[in-house]
Amino acid sequence: MNFSWTDEQHAFRREVIKFAQGELNDDLIERDRNEQFFCEGWKKCAKFGIQGLPIPEEYGGGGADILTTVCALEALGYGCRDNGLIFSINAHMWSAEIPLLSFGTEEQKKQYLPRLVSGEWVGIHAMTEPGSGSDAYSLKTRAERKGDRYILNGSKTFITNAQLADMVIVFANLDPAKGPAGISAFIVEKGTPGFSISKKLHKMGLRTSPMAELAFTDCEVPAQNLLGKEGSGTAIFTASMEWERICILASHLGAMQRMLETSTSYATDRKQFGQPIGKFPAVAGKIAEMDIRLEASRLLLYKAAWLKSQGKHPLREAAIAKVFVSEACIKTAQDAIQIHGGYGYMTEFQIERELRDAISGTIYSGTTEVQKMIIAGLHGL
Amino acid sequence: MTEQVENVNVKDQIREFVREAAQRKGVSEVTDDQSLVESGVIDSLGIFRLVAFLEESFRVRIGDEEIVGENFESIAGIERFVLNKLNR
Ligand SMILES: Cc1cc2nc3c(=O)[nH]c(=O)nc-3n(C[C@H](O)[C@H](O)[C@H](O)COP(=O)(O)OP(=O)(O)OC[C@H]3O[C@@H](n4cnc5c(N)ncnc54)[C@H](O)[C@@H]3O)c2cc1C
């Protein structure tokens, strides 16, 4: 058992923090208010190498192992306060790049990965539908094979980065009689006739990360746009969810560290009743709890990532980390607001946004309730 | 001879795992060639439980790209997949 980062990982972490603090936080209050995606920030992150971190060098990526990737994303979450930008980057990495890398043909990988890694293209993943969320495999989108083409029909909702997308990995059922075994994944490029963005969606948090609904109406794609094999949609989805559940909250660790430091410093400076509020046990206790949650979150997330790096499928550990870290981040943001009193509730202090951004962590990539079902299921229930 | 014993053992363990999964889903009988996904014995999570079980029991490594229907289609398919790995 070894709990330390290497010197290289430490150095990389410092580099990411410096980059993020210097380049990614401008005009954030305005951008959040206007639901504006930080295009420049996206490009800067791609140039720095964030989007391509876990992708092999032959496709233009950084070839980093999963732990180094987690280390960098944690640093990004610490340095960059634009949680929406970070969420958009994560969605692109785990739900578009990784399925392509794991299941794409050599041709598909060569065609798409270099453009996704360089940030020139944005990739998205469309599973959720108005009638199927947690019960993802009851989706209604249909695919039909016609000669050397597939025809897609259906609609998708809550799709992150939809308005920015150059390519979509869309899940549809080719053979509903087979149930989930009929679900397959298809690559659809922007501009394909029959594929459109049907409605922009507005959110409580992560407002700098765009989201919309998608419509597929007799949308024809060539047979070579099938990702994996016919019927392997469930495997593709679950494999990408496994990566996502482990890695998507790595930046939450950085955000929790940032909130802990900001709150500690405020509790030291702010005086009431003639002394720093941090001297009151009720406030100091909150700081201690923020630290406890951060430490436990780190251990759970690092362990899941370590297991994955050992070639294992840490279904249980990923689910545990997902539940714990998402809930810890919400509680920490709430404590940070409480410690800052009325100021914490004001937009200008940039803490209320952290809470709005954190809330959805218990919903995306499988809700807390679904993760608990997974964990209980492994106990035979 | 040892290999034969090993093969029997692999199939027995896989059968036992599938039998338990089937029981939980209310499916009473599973033949060696029956489709496990279509008959509802192994659902989306079940596949990953099965993968974890195979990795643990037979000390094999299973890549994401190998978790596809054809390798986990039936008891016989799973057995072929595992034996292929063990004999490699
Ligand atoms: C910020 C954000 C980004 C997203 N990005 C994407 C994306 O890019 N692509 C995509 O395809 N989807 C995306 N989603 C959709 C997301 O995956 C779904 O919202 C999620 O899976 C839940 O589905 P639902 O919203 O339909 O809720 P439901 O499934 O309707 O759930 C409603 C409530 O019931 C509970 N529930 C449901 N079933 C059970 C059960 N069996 N036992 C106990 N409780 C249960 C849930 O936990 C939840 O509390 C995103 C969602 C959010 C919030």
Short mmCIF file of C-alpha atoms and ligand atoms in Angstrom, two decimals:
data_model
loop_
_atom_site.label_atom_id
_atom_site.label_comp_id
_atom_site.label_asym_id
_atom_site.label_seq_id
_atom_site.Cartn_x
_atom_site.Cartn_y
_atom_site.Cartn_z
CA MET A 1 0.00 0.00 0.00
CA ASN A 2 1.45 3.33 -1.05
CA PHE A 3 -0.47 6.55 -0.57
CA SER A 4 2.00 9.00 -2.07
CA TRP A 5 2.13 10.73 -5.41
CA THR A 6 5.43 10.57 -7.28
CA ASP A 7 7.60 13.68 -7.63
CA GLU A 8 6.49 13.95 -11.27
CA GLN A 9 2.82 13.81 -10.27
CA HIS A 10 3.40 16.48 -7.60
CA ALA A 11 5.12 18.71 -10.14
CA PHE A 12 2.36 18.16 -12.69
CA ARG A 13 -0.26 18.96 -10.09
CA ARG A 14 1.46 22.27 -9.30
CA GLU A 15 1.63 23.09 -13.01
CA VAL A 16 -2.09 22.41 -13.49
CA ILE A 17 -3.00 24.58 -10.48
CA LYS A 18 -0.88 27.45 -11.74
CA PHE A 19 -2.37 27.19 -15.22
CA ALA A 20 -5.96 26.95 -13.93
CA GLN A 21 -5.66 29.79 -11.43
CA GLY A 22 -4.06 32.04 -14.02
CA GLU A 23 -6.16 31.29 -17.07
CA LEU A 24 -9.60 29.98 -16.24
CA ASN A 25 -11.37 32.18 -13.70
CA ASP A 26 -12.00 35.48 -15.50
CA ASP A 27 -15.52 36.95 -15.55
CA LEU A 28 -16.97 33.84 -14.00
CA ILE A 29 -19.85 35.55 -12.21
CA GLU A 30 -21.01 37.07 -15.50
CA ARG A 31 -20.55 33.86 -17.43
CA ASP A 32 -22.53 31.94 -14.84
CA ARG A 33 -25.31 34.54 -14.88
CA ASN A 34 -25.49 34.49 -18.69
CA GLU A 35 -25.12 30.70 -19.01
CA GLN A 36 -22.08 31.29 -21.17
CA PHE A 37 -19.67 28.51 -22.07
CA PHE A 38 -16.00 29.52 -21.76
CA CYS A 39 -14.82 28.65 -25.23
CA GLU A 40 -11.37 30.19 -24.74
CA GLY A 41 -10.94 28.23 -21.52
CA TRP A 42 -11.87 25.00 -23.33
CA LYS A 43 -9.22 25.67 -25.95
CA LYS A 44 -6.61 26.58 -23.35
CA CYS A 45 -7.31 23.35 -21.43
CA ALA A 46 -6.99 21.33 -24.63
CA LYS A 47 -3.70 23.05 -25.45
CA PHE A 48 -2.48 22.31 -21.94
CA GLY A 49 -3.39 18.67 -22.56
CA ILE A 50 -6.31 18.15 -20.19
CA GLN A 51 -8.85 16.70 -22.66
CA GLY A 52 -6.32 14.20 -23.97
CA LEU A 53 -4.75 13.13 -20.68
CA PRO A 54 -5.76 9.44 -20.61
CA ILE A 55 -5.68 8.98 -24.40
CA PRO A 56 -2.61 7.22 -25.87
CA GLU A 57 -0.01 9.37 -27.57
CA GLU A 58 -0.62 7.75 -30.95
CA TYR A 59 -3.99 9.53 -31.05
CA GLY A 60 -2.52 12.82 -29.87
CA GLY A 61 -3.18 12.28 -26.16
CA GLY A 62 -0.97 12.50 -23.10
CA GLY A 63 -0.89 8.76 -22.42
CA ALA A 64 -1.33 9.35 -18.68
CA ASP A 65 -2.41 6.52 -16.38
CA ILE A 66 -5.72 6.91 -14.57
CA LEU A 67 -4.15 8.00 -11.25
CA THR A 68 -2.13 10.77 -12.89
CA THR A 69 -5.31 11.82 -14.69
CA VAL A 70 -7.23 11.93 -11.40
CA CYS A 71 -4.37 13.89 -9.83
CA ALA A 72 -4.51 16.47 -12.66
CA LEU A 73 -8.31 16.75 -12.55
CA GLU A 74 -8.20 17.29 -8.81
CA ALA A 75 -5.69 20.08 -9.38
CA LEU A 76 -7.91 21.52 -12.11
CA GLY A 77 -10.85 21.54 -9.68
CA TYR A 78 -8.72 23.35 -7.12
CA GLY A 79 -7.38 25.99 -9.48
CA CYS A 80 -10.41 26.53 -11.71
CA ARG A 81 -13.64 27.76 -10.15
CA ASP A 82 -15.62 27.30 -13.35
CA ASN A 83 -17.15 23.97 -12.36
CA GLY A 84 -19.30 24.08 -15.51
CA LEU A 85 -16.26 24.17 -17.78
CA ILE A 86 -14.73 21.29 -15.83
CA PHE A 87 -17.98 19.32 -16.12
CA SER A 88 -18.08 19.89 -19.88
CA ILE A 89 -14.50 18.65 -20.18
CA ASN A 90 -15.27 15.56 -18.09
CA ALA A 91 -18.38 14.71 -20.10
CA HIS A 92 -16.31 14.94 -23.29
CA MET A 93 -13.52 12.74 -21.89
CA TRP A 94 -15.47 9.97 -20.21
CA SER A 95 -18.52 9.66 -22.36
CA ALA A 96 -17.11 10.33 -25.82
CA GLU A 97 -13.33 9.77 -25.87
CA ILE A 98 -13.20 6.69 -23.63
CA PRO A 99 -15.95 4.67 -25.39
CA LEU A 100 -14.28 5.46 -28.71
CA LEU A 101 -10.92 4.35 -27.35
CA SER A 102 -12.29 1.14 -25.82
CA PHE A 103 -14.79 0.11 -28.48
CA GLY A 104 -13.96 2.04 -31.68
CA THR A 105 -12.39 0.47 -34.74
CA GLU A 106 -8.88 1.64 -35.59
CA GLU A 107 -10.40 3.78 -38.32
CA GLN A 108 -12.90 5.41 -35.95
CA LYS A 109 -10.18 6.08 -33.39
CA LYS A 110 -7.93 7.69 -36.00
CA GLN A 111 -10.80 9.71 -37.37
CA TYR A 112 -12.17 11.12 -34.13
CA LEU A 113 -9.73 10.89 -31.22
CA PRO A 114 -7.09 13.37 -32.44
CA ARG A 115 -9.77 16.01 -33.04
CA LEU A 116 -11.41 15.38 -29.66
CA VAL A 117 -8.08 15.44 -27.86
CA SER A 118 -7.01 18.70 -29.49
CA GLY A 119 -10.32 20.29 -28.41
CA GLU A 120 -11.13 21.18 -32.02
CA TRP A 121 -14.14 18.86 -31.78
CA VAL A 122 -16.57 18.34 -28.93
CA GLY A 123 -17.96 14.84 -28.37
CA ILE A 124 -21.15 14.04 -26.50
CA HIS A 125 -23.07 11.04 -25.30
CA ALA A 126 -26.82 10.69 -25.66
CA MET A 127 -28.51 8.02 -23.58
CA THR A 128 -31.17 9.71 -21.41
CA GLU A 129 -34.65 10.21 -22.86
CA PRO A 130 -37.75 11.93 -21.54
CA GLY A 131 -39.16 8.55 -20.46
CA SER A 132 -35.94 6.78 -19.45
CA GLY A 133 -33.36 8.10 -17.00
CA SER A 134 -32.26 5.71 -14.27
CA ASP A 135 -33.94 2.92 -16.21
CA ALA A 136 -31.70 3.81 -19.13
CA TYR A 137 -32.17 0.57 -21.04
CA SER A 138 -35.89 1.11 -21.48
CA LEU A 139 -35.00 3.74 -24.07
CA LYS A 140 -37.37 4.28 -26.99
CA THR A 141 -34.98 5.56 -29.66
CA ARG A 142 -34.99 3.06 -32.50
CA ALA A 143 -32.37 2.09 -35.02
CA GLU A 144 -33.23 0.20 -38.15
CA ARG A 145 -30.79 -1.38 -40.55
CA LYS A 146 -31.40 -0.56 -44.22
CA GLY A 147 -28.75 -1.94 -46.54
CA ASP A 148 -25.48 -0.28 -45.65
CA ARG A 149 -27.10 2.35 -43.43
CA TYR A 150 -28.84 2.69 -40.09
CA ILE A 151 -31.91 4.93 -39.64
CA LEU A 152 -32.34 6.51 -36.21
CA ASN A 153 -35.57 7.87 -34.74
CA GLY A 154 -36.15 9.24 -31.26
CA SER A 155 -35.31 12.02 -28.82
CA LYS A 156 -32.77 12.52 -26.05
CA THR A 157 -32.76 14.90 -23.12
CA PHE A 158 -30.34 16.40 -20.54
CA ILE A 159 -27.48 16.14 -23.03
CA THR A 160 -24.37 17.95 -21.82
CA ASN A 161 -22.48 20.00 -24.44
CA ALA A 162 -25.24 19.36 -27.00
CA GLN A 163 -24.99 22.82 -28.55
CA LEU A 164 -21.23 22.48 -28.96
CA ALA A 165 -21.19 18.96 -30.32
CA ASP A 166 -19.40 17.91 -33.47
CA MET A 167 -20.13 14.24 -32.87
CA VAL A 168 -22.63 12.32 -30.76
CA ILE A 169 -22.50 8.78 -29.47
CA VAL A 170 -26.19 7.95 -29.45
CA PHE A 171 -27.79 4.84 -27.97
CA ALA A 172 -30.72 3.24 -29.80
CA ASN A 173 -32.42 -0.14 -29.84
CA LEU A 174 -32.01 -2.15 -33.05
CA ASP A 175 -34.13 -5.04 -31.91
CA PRO A 176 -36.60 -4.14 -29.15
CA ALA A 177 -37.74 -7.78 -28.93
CA LYS A 178 -34.31 -8.57 -27.46
CA GLY A 179 -34.68 -5.92 -24.75
CA PRO A 180 -31.37 -4.43 -23.58
CA ALA A 181 -29.50 -6.90 -25.79
CA GLY A 182 -30.76 -4.90 -28.79
CA ILE A 183 -29.22 -1.61 -27.64
CA SER A 184 -26.41 -0.40 -29.86
CA ALA A 185 -24.32 2.77 -30.06
CA PHE A 186 -23.93 4.91 -33.17
CA ILE A 187 -21.72 7.83 -34.06
CA VAL A 188 -23.62 10.74 -35.57
CA GLU A 189 -21.80 13.79 -36.84
CA LYS A 190 -23.06 17.34 -36.66
CA GLY A 191 -24.88 18.31 -39.84
CA THR A 192 -26.19 14.80 -40.53
CA PRO A 193 -29.69 15.28 -41.98
CA GLY A 194 -32.37 14.34 -39.46
CA PHE A 195 -30.21 15.20 -36.42
CA SER A 196 -31.01 18.43 -34.61
CA ILE A 197 -30.82 20.25 -31.28
CA SER A 198 -34.45 20.57 -30.33
CA LYS A 199 -34.42 22.66 -27.16
CA LYS A 200 -31.85 24.45 -25.01
CA LEU A 201 -32.19 23.63 -21.31
CA HIS A 202 -31.59 25.96 -18.36
CA LYS A 203 -30.14 24.71 -15.10
CA MET A 204 -29.77 25.52 -11.41
CA GLY A 205 -26.01 25.04 -11.47
CA LEU A 206 -23.18 24.17 -13.85
CA ARG A 207 -24.68 26.99 -15.86
CA THR A 208 -21.53 27.53 -17.92
CA SER A 209 -21.90 23.98 -19.26
CA PRO A 210 -24.46 23.96 -22.07
CA MET A 211 -27.25 21.38 -22.18
CA ALA A 212 -30.03 20.63 -24.63
CA GLU A 213 -32.43 18.08 -26.02
CA LEU A 214 -31.67 16.23 -29.25
CA ALA A 215 -34.02 14.97 -31.94
CA PHE A 216 -33.35 12.20 -34.47
CA THR A 217 -35.88 12.04 -37.30
CA ASP A 218 -35.14 9.46 -39.99
CA CYS A 219 -31.50 10.25 -39.35
CA GLU A 220 -29.37 8.08 -41.63
CA VAL A 221 -25.85 7.07 -40.73
CA PRO A 222 -23.51 4.78 -42.67
CA ALA A 223 -23.07 1.25 -41.26
CA GLN A 224 -19.45 2.00 -40.38
CA ASN A 225 -20.73 4.51 -37.78
CA LEU A 226 -21.81 1.65 -35.53
CA LEU A 227 -19.64 1.79 -32.38
CA GLY A 228 -18.67 -1.70 -31.22
CA LYS A 229 -20.97 -4.43 -32.45
CA GLU A 230 -24.72 -4.58 -32.84
CA GLY A 231 -26.12 -5.17 -29.36
CA SER A 232 -23.05 -4.00 -27.46
CA GLY A 233 -24.63 -0.70 -26.39
CA THR A 234 -25.11 -1.80 -22.79
CA ALA A 235 -21.47 -2.85 -22.47
CA ILE A 236 -20.29 0.45 -23.98
CA PHE A 237 -22.55 2.44 -21.68
CA THR A 238 -21.57 0.59 -18.52
CA ALA A 239 -17.85 0.70 -19.31
CA SER A 240 -17.93 4.43 -19.93
CA MET A 241 -20.04 4.95 -16.80
CA GLU A 242 -17.43 3.07 -14.79
CA TRP A 243 -14.70 5.49 -15.94
CA GLU A 244 -17.02 8.43 -15.45
CA ARG A 245 -18.08 7.46 -11.93
CA ILE A 246 -14.47 7.15 -10.85
CA CYS A 247 -13.08 10.24 -12.54
CA ILE A 248 -15.84 12.83 -12.92
CA LEU A 249 -15.73 13.77 -9.25
CA ALA A 250 -11.93 14.07 -9.03
CA SER A 251 -12.30 17.81 -9.55
CA HIS A 252 -14.75 17.88 -6.61
CA LEU A 253 -11.79 16.98 -4.39
CA GLY A 254 -10.00 20.13 -5.55
CA ALA A 255 -13.16 22.19 -5.09
CA MET A 256 -13.61 20.84 -1.54
CA GLN A 257 -10.00 21.69 -0.72
CA ARG A 258 -10.54 25.20 -2.06
CA MET A 259 -13.72 25.66 0.00
CA LEU A 260 -11.95 24.35 3.11
CA GLU A 261 -9.11 26.84 2.67
CA THR A 262 -11.41 29.79 1.89
CA SER A 263 -13.60 28.98 4.89
CA THR A 264 -10.63 28.56 7.23
CA SER A 265 -9.22 31.86 6.18
CA TYR A 266 -12.60 33.59 6.57
CA ALA A 267 -13.09 32.00 10.02
CA THR A 268 -9.69 33.36 11.03
CA ASP A 269 -10.29 36.91 9.75
CA ARG A 270 -13.95 37.47 10.55
CA LYS A 271 -14.51 38.65 14.11
CA GLN A 272 -17.74 38.58 16.12
CA PHE A 273 -18.15 38.92 19.89
CA GLY A 274 -14.58 40.20 19.98
CA GLN A 275 -12.89 37.14 18.53
CA PRO A 276 -12.38 35.25 15.27
CA ILE A 277 -15.48 33.15 14.51
CA GLY A 278 -13.15 30.14 14.05
CA LYS A 279 -12.60 30.17 17.81
CA PHE A 280 -16.23 29.17 18.34
CA PRO A 281 -16.43 25.38 18.56
CA ALA A 282 -19.52 25.29 16.33
CA VAL A 283 -17.59 26.97 13.50
CA ALA A 284 -14.30 25.11 14.12
CA GLY A 285 -16.25 21.84 14.09
CA LYS A 286 -17.54 22.64 10.60
CA ILE A 287 -13.99 23.22 9.38
CA ALA A 288 -12.94 19.87 10.88
CA GLU A 289 -15.86 18.12 9.23
CA MET A 290 -14.97 19.66 5.87
CA ASP A 291 -11.49 18.21 6.27
CA ILE A 292 -12.78 14.77 7.33
CA ARG A 293 -15.06 14.62 4.30
CA LEU A 294 -12.24 15.69 2.00
CA GLU A 295 -9.86 13.06 3.35
CA ALA A 296 -12.44 10.26 3.15
CA SER A 297 -13.47 11.36 -0.34
CA ARG A 298 -9.85 11.30 -1.51
CA LEU A 299 -9.24 7.81 -0.17
CA LEU A 300 -12.39 6.40 -1.77
CA LEU A 301 -11.80 8.02 -5.13
CA TYR A 302 -8.08 7.19 -5.27
CA LYS A 303 -8.81 3.58 -4.35
CA ALA A 304 -11.38 3.18 -7.12
CA ALA A 305 -8.92 4.73 -9.60
CA TRP A 306 -6.10 2.52 -8.33
CA LEU A 307 -8.20 -0.62 -8.78
CA LYS A 308 -9.01 0.47 -12.32
CA SER A 309 -5.28 1.04 -12.94
CA GLN A 310 -4.73 -2.59 -11.87
CA GLY A 311 -7.03 -3.73 -14.68
CA LYS A 312 -9.94 -4.44 -12.32
CA HIS A 313 -13.58 -3.43 -12.72
CA PRO A 314 -14.29 -1.62 -9.46
CA LEU A 315 -18.06 -1.49 -9.81
CA ARG A 316 -18.58 -1.43 -6.05
CA GLU A 317 -15.78 1.01 -5.22
CA ALA A 318 -16.78 3.39 -8.03
CA ALA A 319 -20.38 3.40 -6.79
CA ILE A 320 -19.29 4.01 -3.20
CA ALA A 321 -16.97 6.85 -4.26
CA LYS A 322 -19.67 8.41 -6.46
CA VAL A 323 -22.22 8.47 -3.63
CA PHE A 324 -19.81 9.67 -0.97
CA VAL A 325 -17.91 12.34 -2.89
CA SER A 326 -20.99 13.90 -4.51
CA GLU A 327 -22.77 14.16 -1.17
CA ALA A 328 -19.64 15.34 0.65
CA CYS A 329 -19.18 18.16 -1.83
CA ILE A 330 -22.76 19.38 -1.35
CA LYS A 331 -22.37 19.33 2.43
CA THR A 332 -19.03 21.11 2.26
CA ALA A 333 -20.47 23.84 0.01
CA GLN A 334 -23.35 24.24 2.45
CA ASP A 335 -20.94 24.51 5.40
CA ALA A 336 -18.83 27.02 3.48
CA ILE A 337 -21.89 29.22 2.96
CA GLN A 338 -22.86 28.90 6.63
CA ILE A 339 -19.36 29.88 7.80
CA HIS A 340 -19.47 32.94 5.53
CA GLY A 341 -22.90 33.93 6.92
CA GLY A 342 -24.86 36.42 4.79
CA TYR A 343 -21.81 37.05 2.63
CA GLY A 344 -21.70 33.40 1.67
CA TYR A 345 -25.22 33.69 0.29
CA MET A 346 -24.23 36.61 -1.96
CA THR A 347 -23.26 35.90 -5.55
CA GLU A 348 -20.23 38.15 -5.29
CA PHE A 349 -18.54 35.81 -2.78
CA GLN A 350 -18.69 32.96 -5.30
CA ILE A 351 -19.62 30.35 -2.73
CA GLU A 352 -23.34 30.03 -3.37
CA ARG A 353 -22.42 28.99 -6.92
CA GLU A 354 -20.36 26.10 -5.55
CA LEU A 355 -23.48 24.72 -3.89
CA ARG A 356 -25.61 25.13 -7.02
CA ASP A 357 -22.89 23.42 -9.05
CA ALA A 358 -22.45 20.57 -6.55
CA ILE A 359 -26.12 19.54 -6.31
CA SER A 360 -26.25 17.70 -9.64
CA GLY A 361 -23.37 15.42 -8.61
CA THR A 362 -25.90 13.13 -6.95
CA ILE A 363 -27.91 12.92 -10.18
CA TYR A 364 -25.66 12.58 -13.24
CA SER A 365 -23.73 9.38 -14.04
CA GLY A 366 -26.38 7.46 -12.11
CA THR A 367 -28.20 8.92 -9.11
CA THR A 368 -27.20 8.24 -5.51
CA GLU A 369 -30.18 5.89 -5.24
CA VAL A 370 -29.04 3.93 -8.29
CA GLN A 371 -25.48 3.65 -6.92
CA LYS A 372 -26.93 2.29 -3.69
CA MET A 373 -28.90 -0.26 -5.70
CA ILE A 374 -25.64 -1.32 -7.36
CA ILE A 375 -23.92 -1.70 -4.00
CA ALA A 376 -26.83 -3.59 -2.45
CA GLY A 377 -27.07 -5.73 -5.59
CA LEU A 378 -23.49 -6.87 -5.03
CA HIS A 379 -24.64 -8.12 -1.65
CA GLY A 380 -27.19 -10.28 -3.40
CA LEU A 381 -30.19 -8.01 -2.82
CA MET B 1 -5.53 -34.77 -17.16
CA THR B 2 -5.07 -31.75 -14.89
CA GLU B 3 -6.34 -29.53 -17.68
CA GLN B 4 -9.50 -31.59 -17.97
CA VAL B 5 -10.15 -31.35 -14.26
CA GLU B 6 -9.60 -27.61 -14.49
CA ASN B 7 -12.06 -27.29 -17.34
CA VAL B 8 -14.78 -29.13 -15.45
CA ASN B 9 -14.13 -26.89 -12.50
CA VAL B 10 -14.45 -23.72 -14.58
CA LYS B 11 -17.78 -24.79 -15.99
CA ASP B 12 -19.12 -25.81 -12.57
CA GLN B 13 -18.21 -22.51 -10.99
CA ILE B 14 -19.74 -20.53 -13.86
CA ARG B 15 -22.90 -22.65 -13.72
CA GLU B 16 -23.19 -22.09 -10.00
CA PHE B 17 -22.81 -18.33 -10.39
CA VAL B 18 -25.40 -18.20 -13.20
CA ARG B 19 -27.78 -20.46 -11.31
CA GLU B 20 -27.74 -18.08 -8.34
CA ALA B 21 -28.22 -15.05 -10.61
CA ALA B 22 -31.13 -16.82 -12.32
CA GLN B 23 -32.74 -17.68 -9.01
CA ARG B 24 -32.64 -14.04 -8.00
CA LYS B 25 -34.39 -13.11 -11.23
CA GLY B 26 -36.99 -15.85 -10.79
CA VAL B 27 -35.71 -17.92 -13.72
CA SER B 28 -35.81 -21.58 -12.71
CA GLU B 29 -33.72 -23.30 -15.34
CA VAL B 30 -30.82 -22.24 -17.52
CA THR B 31 -29.35 -24.47 -20.20
CA ASP B 32 -25.72 -24.18 -21.29
CA ASP B 33 -26.62 -22.53 -24.59
CA GLN B 34 -29.49 -20.30 -23.48
CA SER B 35 -29.04 -16.53 -23.99
CA LEU B 36 -28.53 -15.07 -20.54
CA VAL B 37 -29.32 -11.48 -21.48
CA GLU B 38 -32.42 -12.27 -23.51
CA SER B 39 -33.81 -14.50 -20.79
CA GLY B 40 -33.23 -11.73 -18.27
CA VAL B 41 -30.80 -13.74 -16.12
CA ILE B 42 -27.94 -11.26 -16.60
CA ASP B 43 -28.88 -7.60 -16.86
CA SER B 44 -26.61 -4.60 -17.37
CA LEU B 45 -25.30 -4.74 -13.82
CA GLY B 46 -25.24 -8.51 -13.82
CA ILE B 47 -22.63 -8.48 -16.57
CA PHE B 48 -20.29 -6.48 -14.40
CA ARG B 49 -20.96 -8.69 -11.41
CA LEU B 50 -20.12 -11.63 -13.61
CA VAL B 51 -16.93 -9.94 -14.82
CA ALA B 52 -15.87 -9.27 -11.23
CA PHE B 53 -16.62 -12.90 -10.36
CA LEU B 54 -14.56 -14.24 -13.27
CA GLU B 55 -11.64 -11.91 -12.53
CA GLU B 56 -11.66 -12.97 -8.91
CA SER B 57 -12.25 -16.70 -9.32
CA PHE B 58 -10.00 -17.42 -12.29
CA ARG B 59 -7.46 -14.61 -11.94
CA VAL B 60 -8.06 -13.41 -15.48
CA ARG B 61 -7.97 -9.84 -16.72
CA ILE B 62 -10.94 -8.70 -18.76
CA GLY B 63 -10.68 -5.54 -20.88
CA ASP B 64 -13.62 -3.16 -21.40
CA GLU B 65 -13.73 -4.10 -25.09
CA GLU B 66 -14.15 -7.78 -24.18
CA ILE B 67 -17.34 -7.16 -22.21
CA VAL B 68 -19.55 -7.74 -25.22
CA GLY B 69 -22.56 -9.96 -25.71
CA GLU B 70 -20.80 -12.74 -27.57
CA ASN B 71 -18.41 -13.49 -24.70
CA PHE B 72 -21.20 -13.54 -22.13
CA GLU B 73 -24.04 -14.83 -24.26
CA SER B 74 -24.46 -18.17 -22.49
CA ILE B 75 -22.84 -20.46 -19.94
CA ALA B 76 -21.05 -22.23 -22.79
CA GLY B 77 -19.89 -18.88 -24.25
CA ILE B 78 -18.53 -17.70 -20.90
CA GLU B 79 -16.72 -20.97 -20.42
CA ARG B 80 -15.11 -20.73 -23.88
CA PHE B 81 -14.06 -17.17 -23.13
CA VAL B 82 -12.49 -18.06 -19.77
CA LEU B 83 -10.73 -21.19 -21.05
CA ASN B 84 -9.33 -19.23 -23.95
CA LYS B 85 -7.85 -16.77 -21.51
CA LEU B 86 -6.50 -19.45 -19.18
CA ASN B 87 -4.86 -21.36 -21.99
CA ARG B 88 -3.28 -18.34 -23.59
C1 LIG C 1 -26.02 18.01 -15.02
C2 LIG C 1 -26.51 16.80 -15.74
C3 LIG C 1 -25.86 16.38 -16.89
C4 LIG C 1 -26.31 15.27 -17.61
N1 LIG C 1 -25.69 14.92 -18.78
C5 LIG C 1 -26.16 13.87 -19.51
C6 LIG C 1 -25.57 13.52 -20.77
O1 LIG C 1 -24.62 14.16 -21.23
N2 LIG C 1 -26.08 12.46 -21.45
C7 LIG C 1 -27.13 11.73 -20.99
O2 LIG C 1 -27.53 10.78 -21.65
N3 LIG C 1 -27.72 12.05 -19.80
C8 LIG C 1 -27.27 13.09 -19.06
N4 LIG C 1 -27.87 13.44 -17.85
C9 LIG C 1 -29.04 12.69 -17.41
C10 LIG C 1 -28.81 11.83 -16.18
O3 LIG C 1 -28.06 10.71 -16.50
C11 LIG C 1 -30.20 11.49 -15.60
O4 LIG C 1 -30.77 12.68 -15.14
C12 LIG C 1 -30.10 10.48 -14.47
O5 LIG C 1 -29.70 9.23 -14.94
C13 LIG C 1 -31.46 10.32 -13.75
O6 LIG C 1 -32.51 10.13 -14.64
P1 LIG C 1 -33.85 11.02 -14.53
O7 LIG C 1 -33.42 12.43 -14.47
O8 LIG C 1 -34.76 10.63 -15.63
O9 LIG C 1 -34.47 10.67 -13.15
P2 LIG C 1 -35.37 9.32 -12.73
O10 LIG C 1 -34.67 8.14 -13.25
O11 LIG C 1 -36.74 9.61 -13.22
O12 LIG C 1 -35.27 9.41 -11.21
C14 LIG C 1 -36.04 10.27 -10.39
C15 LIG C 1 -35.78 9.91 -8.93
O13 LIG C 1 -36.18 8.55 -8.67
C16 LIG C 1 -35.08 7.82 -8.17
N5 LIG C 1 -35.13 6.43 -8.67
C17 LIG C 1 -35.28 6.02 -9.96
N6 LIG C 1 -35.26 4.68 -10.01
C18 LIG C 1 -35.05 4.25 -8.76
C19 LIG C 1 -34.91 2.96 -8.15
N7 LIG C 1 -34.99 1.85 -8.86
N8 LIG C 1 -34.72 2.90 -6.80
C20 LIG C 1 -34.65 4.04 -6.06
N9 LIG C 1 -34.76 5.28 -6.58
C21 LIG C 1 -34.98 5.37 -7.89
C22 LIG C 1 -33.84 8.53 -8.67
O14 LIG C 1 -32.70 8.22 -7.89
C23 LIG C 1 -34.29 9.97 -8.55
O15 LIG C 1 -34.13 10.41 -7.25
C24 LIG C 1 -27.43 14.54 -17.14
C25 LIG C 1 -28.08 14.96 -15.96
C26 LIG C 1 -27.65 16.08 -15.27
C27 LIG C 1 -28.36 16.51 -14.03
#
